[in-house]
Amino acid sequence: QTVVTQEPSLTVSPGGTVTLTCASSSGAVTSGYFANWFQQKPGQAPRSLIYSTSNKHSWTPARFSGSLLGGKAALTLSGVQPEDEADYYCLLYYGNALPWVFGGGTKLTVL
Amino acid sequence: QVQLVQSGAEAKKPGASVRLSCKASGDIFTRYWMHWVRQAPREGLEWMGLINLSDGTISYAPKFQGRVTMTRDTSTSTVYMDLSSLGSEDTAVYYCAREGASATTKEFDHWGQGTLVTVSS
């Protein structure tokens, strides 16, 4: 069974920088996993932030960036704002047999 | 602007089935794939499956095989998800989420507002 692992929780100070990661139990995450990242605030639907590892949507704030880092997909927030406090989920693509698997999510606290 | 509007909350008894809908507007319906994702109370997101809105090709997560059916109606730009043999563990908010139909990028963009399904005797 494929498992996608994220840090359960992270804390960052306002104005700081934080990197969230997304690892696959099947090995190193590459561009072929087309990592997508989503932000979810309490009581709201998820919002798409990053697609295909590093591409931003028109609505994605510039302080969010996606990359591959040490065999994992990564989401970096630079210059964190209080409104960035949320849950963040990654989603990886595994091909036709089991197309997509979510990570367990990271609860980001801005303190 | 693009909108995905989902049907209203459902309350079901164990063993029953539920049909959820997701109506798309603001763009060409058949250019996309539609995914269904659920979230149990105080839990993370869980991918359930997808449907190609152009040709109806489907792919389901193994966990839901045999219990889920996804269909689309191109005349009304609506996607449906049927889930059968409901149990209490199916109590969750169900979301539809759109993906651009490209082989070179896999771009999730818009999400529905979610539908709460409660399964209880």
Tab-separated table of N, CA and C in Angstrom, chain A residues 34-36 38 40 44-48 50-52 55 57 59 89 91 93 96-104, chain B residues 35 37 39 43-47 50 59-62 95 98-99 103-114:
chain	number	residue	atom	x	y	z
A	34	PHE	N	4.035	14.647	-10.467
A	34	PHE	CA	3.158	15.805	-10.688
A	34	PHE	C	2.552	16.340	-9.375
A	35	ALA	N	3.372	16.554	-8.377
A	35	ALA	CA	2.878	16.959	-7.061
A	35	ALA	C	1.997	18.201	-7.141
A	36	ASN	N	0.859	18.100	-6.505
A	36	ASN	CA	-0.038	19.227	-6.322
A	36	ASN	C	-0.104	19.532	-4.822
A	38	PHE	N	-2.251	21.831	-1.777
A	38	PHE	CA	-3.520	22.480	-1.460
A	38	PHE	C	-3.473	23.057	-0.053
A	40	GLN	N	-5.993	24.315	3.104
A	40	GLN	CA	-7.346	24.222	3.613
A	40	GLN	C	-7.448	24.899	4.972
A	44	GLN	N	-13.582	25.319	5.378
A	44	GLN	CA	-13.549	25.685	3.965
A	44	GLN	C	-13.133	24.498	3.099
A	45	ALA	N	-13.467	24.585	1.822
A	45	ALA	CA	-12.968	23.624	0.854
A	45	ALA	C	-11.477	23.860	0.627
A	46	PRO	N	-10.764	22.841	0.205
A	46	PRO	CA	-9.352	23.049	-0.139
A	46	PRO	C	-9.218	24.049	-1.275
A	47	ARG	N	-8.059	24.690	-1.317
A	47	ARG	CA	-7.745	25.621	-2.398
A	47	ARG	C	-6.447	25.167	-3.032
A	48	SER	N	-6.443	25.105	-4.333
A	48	SER	CA	-5.247	24.666	-5.050
A	48	SER	C	-4.200	25.768	-5.035
A	50	ILE	N	-0.371	24.863	-5.906
A	50	ILE	CA	0.737	24.482	-6.781
A	50	ILE	C	0.338	23.235	-7.558
A	51	TYR	N	0.699	23.177	-8.839
A	51	TYR	CA	0.480	21.960	-9.618
A	51	TYR	C	1.744	21.561	-10.340
A	52	SER	N	1.832	20.280	-10.667
A	52	SER	CA	2.997	19.733	-11.368
A	52	SER	C	4.302	20.236	-10.760
A	55	ASN	N	4.432	24.719	-10.415
A	55	ASN	CA	3.655	25.728	-11.141
A	55	ASN	C	2.591	26.357	-10.255
A	57	HIS	N	-0.828	28.837	-9.635
A	57	HIS	CA	-2.038	29.358	-10.252
A	57	HIS	C	-1.992	30.883	-10.206
A	59	TRP	N	-3.896	32.776	-8.776
A	59	TRP	CA	-4.277	33.260	-7.453
A	59	TRP	C	-3.295	32.881	-6.346
A	89	TYR	N	-1.986	20.084	2.168
A	89	TYR	CA	-1.975	18.707	1.690
A	89	TYR	C	-1.229	18.621	0.364
A	91	LEU	N	-0.535	16.007	-2.996
A	91	LEU	CA	-1.204	14.950	-3.751
A	91	LEU	C	-0.239	14.486	-4.824
A	93	TYR	N	0.851	11.658	-7.999
A	93	TYR	CA	0.309	10.824	-9.079
A	93	TYR	C	1.150	9.563	-9.229
A	96	ASN	N	-1.642	4.779	-13.823
A	96	ASN	CA	-2.992	4.282	-14.077
A	96	ASN	C	-3.533	3.356	-13.002
A	97	ALA	N	-2.686	2.570	-12.364
A	97	ALA	CA	-3.174	1.570	-11.398
A	97	ALA	C	-3.746	2.213	-10.143
A	98	LEU	N	-3.075	3.214	-9.635
A	98	LEU	CA	-3.529	3.922	-8.426
A	98	LEU	C	-3.222	5.388	-8.645
A	99	PRO	N	-4.053	6.051	-9.388
A	99	PRO	CA	-3.665	7.368	-9.884
A	99	PRO	C	-3.164	8.351	-8.830
A	100	TRP	N	-3.938	8.607	-7.823
A	100	TRP	CA	-3.594	9.707	-6.933
A	100	TRP	C	-3.686	9.292	-5.467
A	101	VAL	N	-2.724	9.816	-4.678
A	101	VAL	CA	-2.732	9.555	-3.234
A	101	VAL	C	-2.402	10.851	-2.502
A	102	PHE	N	-3.208	11.188	-1.517
A	102	PHE	CA	-2.959	12.365	-0.695
A	102	PHE	C	-1.989	12.040	0.434
A	103	GLY	N	-1.206	13.042	0.797
A	103	GLY	CA	-0.479	12.972	2.042
A	103	GLY	C	-1.424	13.216	3.205
A	104	GLY	N	-0.942	12.943	4.403
A	104	GLY	CA	-1.784	13.080	5.580
A	104	GLY	C	-2.041	14.512	6.017
B	35	HIS	N	-12.446	14.943	-10.280
B	35	HIS	CA	-12.104	14.026	-9.200
B	35	HIS	C	-13.111	14.179	-8.061
B	37	VAL	N	-13.128	13.677	-3.882
B	37	VAL	CA	-12.255	13.609	-2.701
B	37	VAL	C	-13.159	13.707	-1.491
B	39	GLN	N	-13.474	13.837	2.997
B	39	GLN	CA	-12.783	14.192	4.236
B	39	GLN	C	-13.685	13.844	5.414
B	43	GLU	N	-10.318	14.536	9.901
B	43	GLU	CA	-9.339	13.723	9.200
B	43	GLU	C	-8.812	14.462	7.961
B	44	GLY	N	-7.874	13.807	7.259
B	44	GLY	CA	-7.308	14.395	6.060
B	44	GLY	C	-8.135	14.112	4.823
B	45	LEU	N	-7.599	14.542	3.700
B	45	LEU	CA	-8.267	14.351	2.418
B	45	LEU	C	-7.986	12.948	1.886
B	46	GLU	N	-8.965	12.380	1.236
B	46	GLU	CA	-8.852	11.022	0.678
B	46	GLU	C	-9.326	11.036	-0.762
B	47	TRP	N	-8.467	10.616	-1.686
B	47	TRP	CA	-8.836	10.574	-3.105
B	47	TRP	C	-9.693	9.350	-3.376
B	50	LEU	N	-11.763	9.385	-10.296
B	50	LEU	CA	-11.882	10.448	-11.283
B	50	LEU	C	-12.662	9.972	-12.498
B	59	SER	N	-11.571	6.013	-13.230
B	59	SER	CA	-10.554	5.323	-12.454
B	59	SER	C	-10.888	5.530	-10.988
B	60	TYR	N	-10.967	4.430	-10.258
B	60	TYR	CA	-11.352	4.508	-8.848
B	60	TYR	C	-10.206	4.043	-7.963
B	61	ALA	N	-10.124	4.607	-6.776
B	61	ALA	CA	-9.186	4.111	-5.783
B	61	ALA	C	-9.591	2.689	-5.406
B	62	PRO	N	-8.638	1.796	-5.225
B	62	PRO	CA	-8.961	0.392	-4.907
B	62	PRO	C	-9.925	0.244	-3.735
B	95	TYR	N	-16.002	16.254	-1.814
B	95	TYR	CA	-15.688	17.364	-2.706
B	95	TYR	C	-15.497	16.856	-4.137
B	98	ARG	N	-11.579	19.789	-9.985
B	98	ARG	CA	-11.331	19.712	-11.410
B	98	ARG	C	-9.848	19.637	-11.719
B	99	GLU	N	-9.518	18.845	-12.728
B	99	GLU	CA	-8.145	18.751	-13.224
B	99	GLU	C	-8.144	19.003	-14.724
B	103	ALA	N	-1.663	15.817	-20.783
B	103	ALA	CA	-0.753	14.714	-20.492
B	103	ALA	C	0.561	15.220	-19.895
B	104	THR	N	0.847	16.508	-20.073
B	104	THR	CA	2.151	17.021	-19.647
B	104	THR	C	2.106	17.778	-18.330
B	105	THR	N	0.941	18.265	-17.963
B	105	THR	CA	0.791	18.867	-16.638
B	105	THR	C	-0.470	18.293	-16.016
B	106	LYS	N	-0.461	18.128	-14.741
B	106	LYS	CA	-1.652	17.641	-14.049
B	106	LYS	C	-2.053	18.717	-13.054
B	107	GLU	N	-2.970	19.540	-13.509
B	107	GLU	CA	-3.300	20.772	-12.823
B	107	GLU	C	-4.671	20.698	-12.178
B	108	PHE	N	-4.677	20.502	-10.880
B	108	PHE	CA	-5.919	20.659	-10.139
B	108	PHE	C	-6.137	22.153	-9.966
B	109	ASP	N	-7.340	22.630	-10.211
B	109	ASP	CA	-7.550	24.047	-10.008
B	109	ASP	C	-8.764	24.325	-9.113
B	110	HIS	N	-9.954	24.104	-9.594
B	110	HIS	CA	-11.139	24.520	-8.855
B	110	HIS	C	-11.772	23.360	-8.092
B	111	TRP	N	-12.352	23.711	-6.947
B	111	TRP	CA	-13.018	22.754	-6.086
B	111	TRP	C	-14.470	23.161	-5.851
B	112	GLY	N	-15.310	22.165	-5.648
B	112	GLY	CA	-16.663	22.444	-5.202
B	112	GLY	C	-16.673	22.822	-3.739
B	113	GLN	N	-17.850	23.234	-3.257
B	113	GLN	CA	-17.944	23.704	-1.881
B	113	GLN	C	-18.057	22.563	-0.870
B	114	GLY	N	-18.290	21.359	-1.382
B	114	GLY	CA	-18.393	20.200	-0.493
B	114	GLY	C	-19.832	19.846	-0.167
